[in-house]
CSV table of C-alpha atoms in Angstrom, one decimal:
chain,number,residue,atom,x,y,z
L,1,MET,CA,9.2,-43.8,25.2
L,2,ARG,CA,5.7,-43.3,23.8
L,3,VAL,CA,5.1,-39.8,22.4
L,4,LEU,CA,1.7,-38.4,21.4
L,5,ILE,CA,1.9,-35.7,18.7
L,6,VAL,CA,-1.0,-33.3,18.7
L,7,PRO,CA,-0.9,-31.0,15.7
L,8,SER,CA,-3.0,-27.8,15.3
L,9,TRP,CA,-3.2,-28.5,11.6
L,10,TYR,CA,-2.2,-31.6,9.6
L,11,PRO,CA,-2.3,-33.2,6.2
L,12,THR,CA,-5.8,-34.1,5.0
L,13,LYS,CA,-7.2,-35.5,1.8
L,14,GLU,CA,-8.3,-32.0,0.8
L,15,LYS,CA,-5.1,-30.3,1.9
L,16,PRO,CA,-2.2,-32.8,1.6
L,17,ASN,CA,0.5,-30.3,2.4
L,18,ALA,CA,-1.1,-28.7,5.5
L,19,GLY,CA,1.2,-29.4,8.5
L,20,ILE,CA,3.4,-31.6,6.4
L,21,PHE,CA,6.4,-30.6,8.5
L,22,PHE,CA,4.7,-31.9,11.7
L,23,LYS,CA,4.2,-35.2,10.0
L,24,GLU,CA,7.8,-35.4,8.7
L,25,GLN,CA,9.1,-34.5,12.2
L,26,ALA,CA,6.9,-37.3,13.7
L,27,ILE,CA,8.3,-39.8,11.3
L,28,ALA,CA,11.8,-38.7,12.0
L,29,LEU,CA,11.3,-39.1,15.7
L,30,GLN,CA,10.0,-42.6,15.1
L,31,LYS,CA,13.1,-43.5,13.2
L,32,GLN,CA,15.1,-42.6,16.3
L,33,GLY,CA,13.3,-45.5,18.1
L,34,LEU,CA,10.4,-43.7,19.8
L,35,GLU,CA,6.9,-45.0,19.7
L,36,VAL,CA,5.0,-42.1,18.0
L,37,ILE,CA,1.3,-41.7,17.8
L,38,VAL,CA,-0.6,-38.8,16.1
L,39,ALA,CA,-3.9,-37.6,17.5
L,40,TYR,CA,-5.6,-35.1,15.2
L,41,PRO,CA,-9.1,-33.6,15.7
L,42,GLU,CA,-9.8,-32.7,12.0
L,43,ILE,CA,-12.1,-29.7,12.3
L,44,HIS,CA,-13.8,-28.4,9.1
L,45,SER,CA,-15.7,-25.2,8.7
L,46,MET,CA,-19.5,-25.0,8.2
L,47,LYS,CA,-18.8,-23.6,4.7
L,48,GLU,CA,-17.2,-27.0,3.8
L,49,LEU,CA,-20.2,-28.8,5.2
L,50,LYS,CA,-22.4,-26.9,2.7
L,51,LYS,CA,-20.0,-27.6,-0.2
L,52,GLN,CA,-19.3,-31.3,0.5
L,53,LYS,CA,-20.4,-33.7,3.2
L,54,LEU,CA,-17.3,-35.3,4.6
L,55,ALA,CA,-17.5,-38.4,6.7
L,56,ARG,CA,-17.6,-37.4,10.3
L,57,GLY,CA,-16.4,-39.4,13.3
L,58,PHE,CA,-13.4,-41.5,14.4
L,59,SER,CA,-10.8,-43.1,12.2
L,60,TYR,CA,-7.6,-45.0,12.8
L,61,THR,CA,-5.0,-45.6,10.1
L,62,VAL,CA,-1.3,-46.2,9.8
L,63,GLU,CA,0.0,-43.3,7.6
L,64,GLU,CA,3.6,-43.8,6.4
L,65,SER,CA,4.3,-46.0,9.5
L,66,LEU,CA,2.6,-43.5,11.9
L,67,GLU,CA,-0.4,-44.7,14.0
L,68,THR,CA,-2.8,-41.9,13.3
L,69,TYR,CA,-6.1,-41.3,15.2
L,70,ARG,CA,-8.4,-38.7,13.7
L,71,MET,CA,-11.8,-37.4,14.8
L,72,LYS,CA,-13.4,-35.6,11.9
L,73,GLY,CA,-16.0,-32.9,12.7
L,74,TYR,CA,-17.3,-29.4,11.9
L,75,ASN,CA,-17.0,-26.1,13.7
L,76,PHE,CA,-20.6,-25.7,14.6
L,77,LEU,CA,-19.7,-22.9,17.0
L,78,PRO,CA,-18.3,-20.4,14.4
L,79,LYS,CA,-19.8,-17.3,16.2
L,80,ILE,CA,-18.1,-18.2,19.6
L,81,ARG,CA,-14.6,-16.8,19.8
L,82,LYS,CA,-13.0,-20.0,21.1
L,83,GLY,CA,-15.5,-22.3,19.4
L,84,ALA,CA,-12.9,-24.0,17.2
L,85,GLY,CA,-10.7,-24.6,20.2
L,86,VAL,CA,-13.5,-26.0,22.3
L,87,ILE,CA,-14.5,-28.5,19.6
L,88,TYR,CA,-10.8,-29.4,19.1
L,89,TYR,CA,-10.6,-30.2,22.8
L,90,TRP,CA,-13.7,-32.2,22.9
L,91,ASN,CA,-12.6,-34.4,20.0
L,92,LEU,CA,-9.0,-34.7,21.3
L,93,LYS,CA,-10.4,-35.9,24.6
L,94,LYS,CA,-12.4,-38.6,22.8
L,95,ILE,CA,-9.3,-39.8,21.0
L,96,PHE,CA,-7.2,-39.7,24.2
L,97,THR,CA,-9.9,-41.7,26.1
L,98,ARG,CA,-9.7,-44.4,23.4
L,99,LEU,CA,-5.9,-44.4,23.6
L,100,VAL,CA,-6.0,-45.0,27.3
L,101,LYS,CA,-8.5,-47.9,26.9
L,102,GLU,CA,-6.2,-49.4,24.3
L,103,GLY,CA,-3.3,-49.3,26.7
L,104,LYS,CA,-1.5,-46.5,24.8
L,105,LYS,CA,-1.3,-43.8,27.4
L,106,PRO,CA,1.7,-41.6,26.3
L,107,ASP,CA,4.7,-40.8,28.4
L,108,ILE,CA,4.8,-37.3,26.9
L,109,ILE,CA,2.5,-35.1,24.8
L,110,HIS,CA,4.1,-32.9,22.1
L,111,ALA,CA,1.7,-30.3,20.6
L,112,HIS,CA,2.4,-28.1,17.6
L,113,SER,CA,1.2,-24.5,18.0
L,114,VAL,CA,-0.8,-23.3,21.0
L,115,LEU,CA,-4.0,-22.4,19.0
L,116,TRP,CA,-5.6,-24.8,19.4
L,117,GLY,CA,-3.6,-28.1,19.6
L,118,GLY,CA,-1.4,-26.8,22.4
L,119,TRP,CA,-4.3,-25.4,24.4
L,120,ALA,CA,-6.3,-28.6,24.1
L,121,ALA,CA,-3.3,-30.7,24.9
L,122,ALA,CA,-2.6,-28.7,28.0
L,123,LYS,CA,-5.9,-29.6,29.4
L,124,ILE,CA,-5.3,-33.3,28.8
L,125,SER,CA,-1.8,-32.9,30.2
L,126,LYS,CA,-3.1,-31.4,33.4
L,127,GLN,CA,-5.9,-34.0,33.8
L,128,TYR,CA,-3.7,-37.0,33.3
L,129,ASN,CA,-0.5,-35.6,34.7
L,130,ILE,CA,1.5,-36.2,31.5
L,131,PRO,CA,4.5,-33.9,30.6
L,132,LEU,CA,3.7,-31.5,27.8
L,133,VAL,CA,6.0,-30.0,25.1
L,134,ILE,CA,4.7,-27.3,22.8
L,135,THR,CA,6.4,-26.3,19.6
L,136,GLU,CA,5.2,-22.9,18.3
L,137,HIS,CA,5.3,-22.2,14.6
L,138,SER,CA,2.7,-19.5,14.0
L,139,SER,CA,3.8,-16.2,12.5
L,140,ALA,CA,0.7,-14.6,14.2
L,141,PHE,CA,3.0,-13.9,17.2
L,142,VAL,CA,5.6,-11.9,15.3
L,143,ARG,CA,3.0,-10.2,13.0
L,144,GLY,CA,1.0,-8.8,15.9
L,145,LEU,CA,-2.1,-10.9,15.0
L,146,ILE,CA,-2.7,-12.4,18.4
L,147,LYS,CA,-6.2,-11.3,19.5
L,148,GLU,CA,-7.0,-10.1,23.0
L,149,TYR,CA,-9.3,-13.0,23.8
L,150,GLN,CA,-6.7,-15.5,22.8
L,151,ILE,CA,-4.1,-14.3,25.3
L,152,PRO,CA,-5.5,-16.1,28.4
L,153,SER,CA,-5.6,-19.4,26.5
L,154,ILE,CA,-2.0,-18.9,25.3
L,155,GLN,CA,-0.8,-18.2,28.8
L,156,GLU,CA,-2.7,-21.2,30.2
L,157,ALA,CA,-1.2,-23.6,27.7
L,158,LEU,CA,2.3,-22.3,28.0
L,159,ALA,CA,2.2,-22.3,31.8
L,160,GLN,CA,1.2,-26.0,31.7
L,161,ALA,CA,4.0,-27.0,29.3
L,162,LYS,CA,7.2,-28.3,30.8
L,163,LYS,CA,9.1,-27.0,27.7
L,164,ILE,CA,8.3,-24.6,24.9
L,165,ILE,CA,10.2,-24.9,21.6
L,166,ALA,CA,10.4,-21.9,19.2
L,167,VAL,CA,11.4,-22.6,15.6
L,168,GLY,CA,13.0,-19.2,15.1
L,169,PRO,CA,14.7,-16.4,17.0
L,170,SER,CA,12.0,-13.8,16.5
L,171,LEU,CA,9.3,-16.2,17.7
L,172,GLN,CA,11.4,-17.1,20.7
L,173,LYS,CA,11.5,-13.4,21.7
L,174,GLU,CA,7.8,-12.9,21.2
L,175,LEU,CA,6.8,-16.0,23.3
L,176,GLY,CA,8.8,-14.5,26.1
L,177,LYS,CA,5.9,-12.0,26.5
L,178,TYR,CA,3.6,-14.8,27.6
L,179,VAL,CA,5.7,-17.1,29.7
L,180,ASP,CA,9.0,-17.3,31.6
L,181,GLU,CA,11.8,-17.1,28.9
L,182,LYS,CA,13.7,-19.9,30.8
L,183,LYS,CA,11.1,-22.4,29.6
L,184,ILE,CA,11.7,-21.5,25.9
L,185,THR,CA,14.4,-23.1,23.8
L,186,LEU,CA,15.2,-22.6,20.1
L,187,ILE,CA,15.1,-25.8,17.9
L,188,PRO,CA,14.6,-25.4,14.2
L,189,ASN,CA,12.4,-27.5,11.9
L,190,ILE,CA,14.0,-30.5,10.2
L,191,VAL,CA,14.6,-30.9,6.5
L,192,ASN,CA,13.5,-34.2,4.8
L,193,THR,CA,16.9,-35.1,3.3
L,194,SER,CA,15.6,-38.3,1.8
L,195,LEU,CA,13.4,-36.1,-0.5
L,196,PHE,CA,15.4,-32.9,-0.8
L,197,LYS,CA,18.9,-33.8,-1.9
L,198,THR,CA,21.4,-33.0,-4.6
L,199,ASN,CA,20.8,-34.5,-8.0
L,200,ASP,CA,23.7,-34.3,-10.5
L,201,VAL,CA,22.0,-36.1,-13.3
L,202,ILE,CA,18.9,-34.0,-13.6
L,203,GLN,CA,18.5,-32.0,-16.8
L,204,LYS,CA,18.6,-28.3,-16.0
L,205,PRO,CA,17.4,-25.5,-18.3
L,206,ASP,CA,19.9,-23.5,-20.3
L,207,LYS,CA,18.8,-20.3,-18.6
L,208,PHE,CA,19.8,-19.2,-15.2
L,209,ARG,CA,16.8,-20.1,-13.1
L,210,PHE,CA,15.7,-18.5,-9.8
L,211,PHE,CA,13.0,-20.6,-8.0
L,212,SER,CA,10.5,-19.5,-5.4
L,213,LEU,CA,8.0,-21.5,-3.5
L,214,ALA,CA,5.3,-20.6,-1.0
L,215,PHE,CA,1.6,-19.9,-0.7
L,216,LEU,CA,0.8,-16.8,-2.9
L,217,THR,CA,-0.1,-14.5,-0.1
L,218,TYR,CA,0.8,-10.9,0.7
L,219,ASN,CA,3.1,-12.0,3.6
L,220,LYS,CA,5.4,-14.0,1.2
L,221,GLY,CA,6.4,-10.8,-0.7
L,222,PHE,CA,6.0,-12.1,-4.2
L,223,ASP,CA,5.1,-8.5,-5.3
L,224,LEU,CA,8.5,-7.3,-4.0
L,225,LEU,CA,10.3,-10.2,-5.7
L,226,LEU,CA,8.7,-9.6,-9.1
L,227,LYS,CA,9.6,-5.9,-9.0
L,228,ALA,CA,13.2,-6.7,-7.9
L,229,PHE,CA,13.5,-9.3,-10.7
L,230,ALA,CA,12.2,-6.9,-13.3
L,231,GLU,CA,14.7,-4.3,-12.1
L,232,ALA,CA,17.6,-6.7,-12.3
L,233,PHE,CA,16.8,-8.8,-15.4
L,234,LYS,CA,13.9,-7.3,-17.4
L,235,GLY,CA,14.5,-8.2,-21.1
L,236,ASN,CA,17.3,-10.6,-20.3
L,237,GLU,CA,15.8,-13.9,-21.5
L,238,GLU,CA,18.8,-15.8,-20.3
L,239,VAL,CA,17.4,-15.4,-16.8
L,240,GLU,CA,14.1,-16.7,-15.6
L,241,LEU,CA,12.0,-16.8,-12.4
L,242,VAL,CA,9.8,-19.9,-11.7
L,243,ILE,CA,7.2,-19.6,-8.9
L,244,GLY,CA,5.6,-22.6,-7.2
L,245,GLY,CA,2.5,-22.4,-5.1
L,246,ASP,CA,-1.0,-21.0,-5.3
L,247,GLY,CA,-3.1,-18.6,-3.3
L,248,GLU,CA,-5.2,-15.5,-3.0
L,249,GLU,CA,-2.6,-13.2,-4.6
L,250,ARG,CA,-2.1,-15.2,-7.8
L,251,GLU,CA,-4.3,-13.1,-10.0
L,252,ASN,CA,-2.8,-9.9,-8.8
L,253,LEU,CA,0.7,-11.3,-9.2
L,254,GLU,CA,0.0,-12.4,-12.8
L,255,SER,CA,-1.3,-8.9,-13.6
L,256,LEU,CA,1.8,-7.4,-12.0
L,257,VAL,CA,4.0,-9.6,-14.3
L,258,VAL,CA,2.2,-8.2,-17.3
L,259,ASP,CA,2.5,-4.6,-16.0
L,260,LEU,CA,6.3,-5.1,-15.5
L,261,GLU,CA,6.6,-6.6,-19.0
L,262,ILE,CA,8.4,-9.7,-17.7
L,263,GLU,CA,5.8,-12.3,-18.7
L,264,LYS,CA,8.3,-14.1,-21.0
L,265,GLN,CA,10.7,-14.6,-18.1
L,266,VAL,CA,8.3,-15.6,-15.3
L,267,THR,CA,6.4,-18.9,-14.9
L,268,PHE,CA,3.7,-19.8,-12.4
L,269,LEU,CA,3.6,-23.5,-11.7
L,270,GLY,CA,0.6,-23.5,-9.3
L,271,GLY,CA,0.4,-25.8,-6.3
L,272,LEU,CA,3.1,-28.5,-6.1
L,273,SER,CA,3.4,-31.8,-4.3
L,274,ARG,CA,6.4,-32.5,-2.1
L,275,GLU,CA,8.0,-34.5,-4.8
L,276,GLN,CA,7.4,-31.8,-7.4
L,277,ALA,CA,8.8,-29.2,-5.1
L,278,ALA,CA,12.0,-31.2,-4.6
L,279,LEU,CA,12.3,-31.6,-8.3
L,280,GLU,CA,12.0,-27.9,-8.9
L,281,MET,CA,14.6,-27.2,-6.2
L,282,GLN,CA,17.0,-29.5,-8.0
L,283,LYS,CA,16.4,-27.9,-11.4
L,284,CYS,CA,17.0,-24.3,-10.3
L,285,ASP,CA,20.3,-22.5,-9.8
L,286,ALA,CA,19.2,-20.4,-6.8
L,287,PHE,CA,16.2,-20.1,-4.5
L,288,VAL,CA,14.7,-16.8,-3.4
L,289,LEU,CA,11.8,-15.8,-1.2
L,290,ALA,CA,11.1,-12.2,-0.1
L,291,SER,CA,8.8,-12.8,2.9
L,292,ARG,CA,7.7,-10.0,5.1
L,293,PHE,CA,7.5,-12.4,8.1
L,294,GLU,CA,8.8,-15.9,8.8
L,295,THR,CA,9.1,-17.9,12.0
L,296,PHE,CA,11.6,-20.2,10.3
L,297,GLY,CA,11.4,-20.9,6.6
L,298,VAL,CA,11.6,-24.6,5.8
L,299,VAL,CA,11.7,-23.9,2.1
L,300,PHE,CA,15.1,-22.3,2.5
L,301,VAL,CA,16.5,-25.3,4.2
L,302,GLU,CA,15.1,-27.6,1.6
L,303,ALA,CA,16.9,-25.6,-1.1
L,304,LEU,CA,20.1,-25.8,0.9
L,305,ALA,CA,19.7,-29.6,1.1
L,306,CYS,CA,19.6,-29.6,-2.7
L,307,GLY,CA,22.9,-27.6,-2.7
L,308,LYS,CA,21.4,-24.4,-3.9
L,309,PRO,CA,22.4,-20.9,-2.7
L,310,ILE,CA,19.5,-18.8,-1.2
L,311,ILE,CA,18.3,-15.3,-1.0
L,312,ALA,CA,16.1,-14.4,2.0
L,313,THR,CA,14.9,-11.4,3.9
L,314,LYS,CA,15.6,-10.4,7.5
L,315,CYS,CA,12.1,-11.3,8.5
L,316,GLY,CA,12.5,-13.2,11.7
L,317,GLY,CA,13.4,-16.7,10.7
L,318,PRO,CA,16.0,-16.8,7.9
L,319,GLU,CA,18.6,-15.0,10.0
L,320,MET,CA,19.4,-18.3,11.7
L,321,ILE,CA,19.6,-20.1,8.3
L,322,VAL,CA,21.6,-17.8,5.9
L,323,ASN,CA,25.4,-17.5,6.2
L,324,GLU,CA,28.4,-16.6,4.0
L,325,LYS,CA,28.5,-20.1,2.6
L,326,ASN,CA,25.0,-20.4,1.4
L,327,GLY,CA,23.5,-17.1,0.3
L,328,LEU,CA,22.5,-13.5,1.0
L,329,LEU,CA,20.2,-11.7,3.5
L,330,VAL,CA,18.4,-8.5,2.6
L,331,ASN,CA,16.2,-6.1,4.4
L,332,THR,CA,12.4,-6.6,4.1
L,333,GLU,CA,10.5,-4.4,1.7
L,334,ASP,CA,13.7,-3.3,0.0
L,335,VAL,CA,13.2,-3.9,-3.7
L,336,GLU,CA,16.5,-2.3,-4.6
L,337,GLU,CA,18.6,-4.4,-2.2
L,338,LEU,CA,16.8,-7.5,-3.3
L,339,SER,CA,17.4,-6.7,-6.9
L,340,LYS,CA,21.1,-6.3,-6.2
L,341,ALA,CA,21.2,-9.6,-4.4
L,342,LEU,CA,19.6,-11.3,-7.4
L,343,MET,CA,22.3,-9.9,-9.6
L,344,ASP,CA,25.1,-10.8,-7.2
L,345,ILE,CA,24.0,-14.4,-6.8
L,346,LYS,CA,24.1,-14.8,-10.6
L,347,ALA,CA,27.4,-12.8,-11.1
L,348,TYR,CA,29.3,-14.6,-8.3
L,349,TYR,CA,27.6,-18.0,-8.5
L,350,SER,CA,30.8,-19.9,-8.7
L,351,ARG,CA,31.6,-18.8,-5.1
L,352,TYR,CA,28.9,-21.0,-3.7
L,353,LYS,CA,30.0,-24.6,-3.4
L,354,LYS,CA,27.3,-27.2,-3.5
L,355,GLU,CA,29.2,-29.6,-1.2
L,356,GLU,CA,29.8,-26.9,1.5
L,357,ILE,CA,26.1,-25.8,1.3
L,358,THR,CA,24.8,-29.3,1.8
L,359,ALA,CA,27.3,-30.2,4.6
L,360,ASP,CA,26.4,-27.1,6.5
L,361,CYS,CA,22.7,-27.7,6.1
L,362,TYR,CA,23.0,-31.3,7.3
L,363,ALA,CA,25.1,-30.3,10.3
L,364,ARG,CA,22.3,-27.9,11.5
L,365,PHE,CA,19.0,-29.1,10.1
L,366,SER,CA,19.1,-32.8,9.4
L,367,GLU,CA,16.7,-35.2,11.0
L,368,ASP,CA,19.4,-36.7,13.2
L,369,LYS,CA,20.6,-33.3,14.6
L,370,VAL,CA,17.2,-31.8,15.2
L,371,CYS,CA,15.7,-35.0,16.7
L,372,GLU,CA,18.7,-35.3,19.0
L,373,LYS,CA,17.8,-31.9,20.5
L,374,ILE,CA,14.0,-32.7,20.8
L,375,ILE,CA,14.7,-36.1,22.4
L,376,GLY,CA,17.1,-34.5,24.8
L,377,GLU,CA,14.3,-32.2,26.0
L,378,TYR,CA,12.0,-35.2,26.3
L,379,MET,CA,14.5,-37.0,28.5
L,380,ARG,CA,15.1,-34.0,30.7
L,381,ILE,CA,11.3,-33.5,31.2
L,382,THR,CA,10.4,-37.1,32.0
L,383,LYS,CA,13.3,-37.3,34.5
L,384,VAL,CA,12.1,-34.3,36.5
């Protein structure tokens, strides 16, 4: 079976971690014996054009065993509401035409997120009568950020799809507002267990270390985490919080650390590569993220794959991840409850067994388990 992956965003030279989960899933599907091709219209903003002139046009490469077709361009319709989507579709159509000429017409198209990969893929699907699967990841649905003008495009794409995959329960519920709920199934993201795994020989710090990793945005709740950490451990230099990631809130968060007088206990690492992220997961004692919204939360599963207990919020995705074996769930925006959870994880750390955590993680989120579900959907769709 030949599968064409159409991601709405994807790793680029400038942003190597963007859409990395889409790429890892594509590689995992290929390991299962499928022929997988990635088609990515790489659209840059006009602001980027002014800063640096990137090479435009078509490119073909084999990236970590994946045949990858890119069409680089710019959004020269920034003032048109669906401008980015239209340009995405034009460039996807160019890639698809080339694939057909090369004898690589796919048996199924699998797009990641409706806006705009799913919408563009739906047009190709309809034109060539190829079954379409759309996996939705965007938190815009659960955060109420979908704009009125986007709704017809979302409905059009979801109507064309033979199957819609939601990566989390809250997202599954929201998508039901746009399409028949019977078309939607819940399949989580995979965890890259070849990278995120236990490491018994790594040198760990003497202090009890909490680790957190995400883009430093308001949605990720780092302000809440810092306040909860200060409430729980301020002045206790045997406990530290290490934060990975960069973003628009970094300066505000660094100021908050000073205001809370915990600067000796908190470290900001900045942006991390996938390898660096895995290393930090292995070095910590527990992972915590106080997100206000999540559709899933891959970082939680990566921590579990490393055998670490986790603390998460009831924000839409982690509810399907956290259980008694692996960590604690707290309400969103509740600093006091989060503070107590931090103290409880440390106080009762011996209750969490590394082997049980990893076994449970692999049983639910390993490449084999998740790919089995996705391929099952492919088979059902192509037999109809």
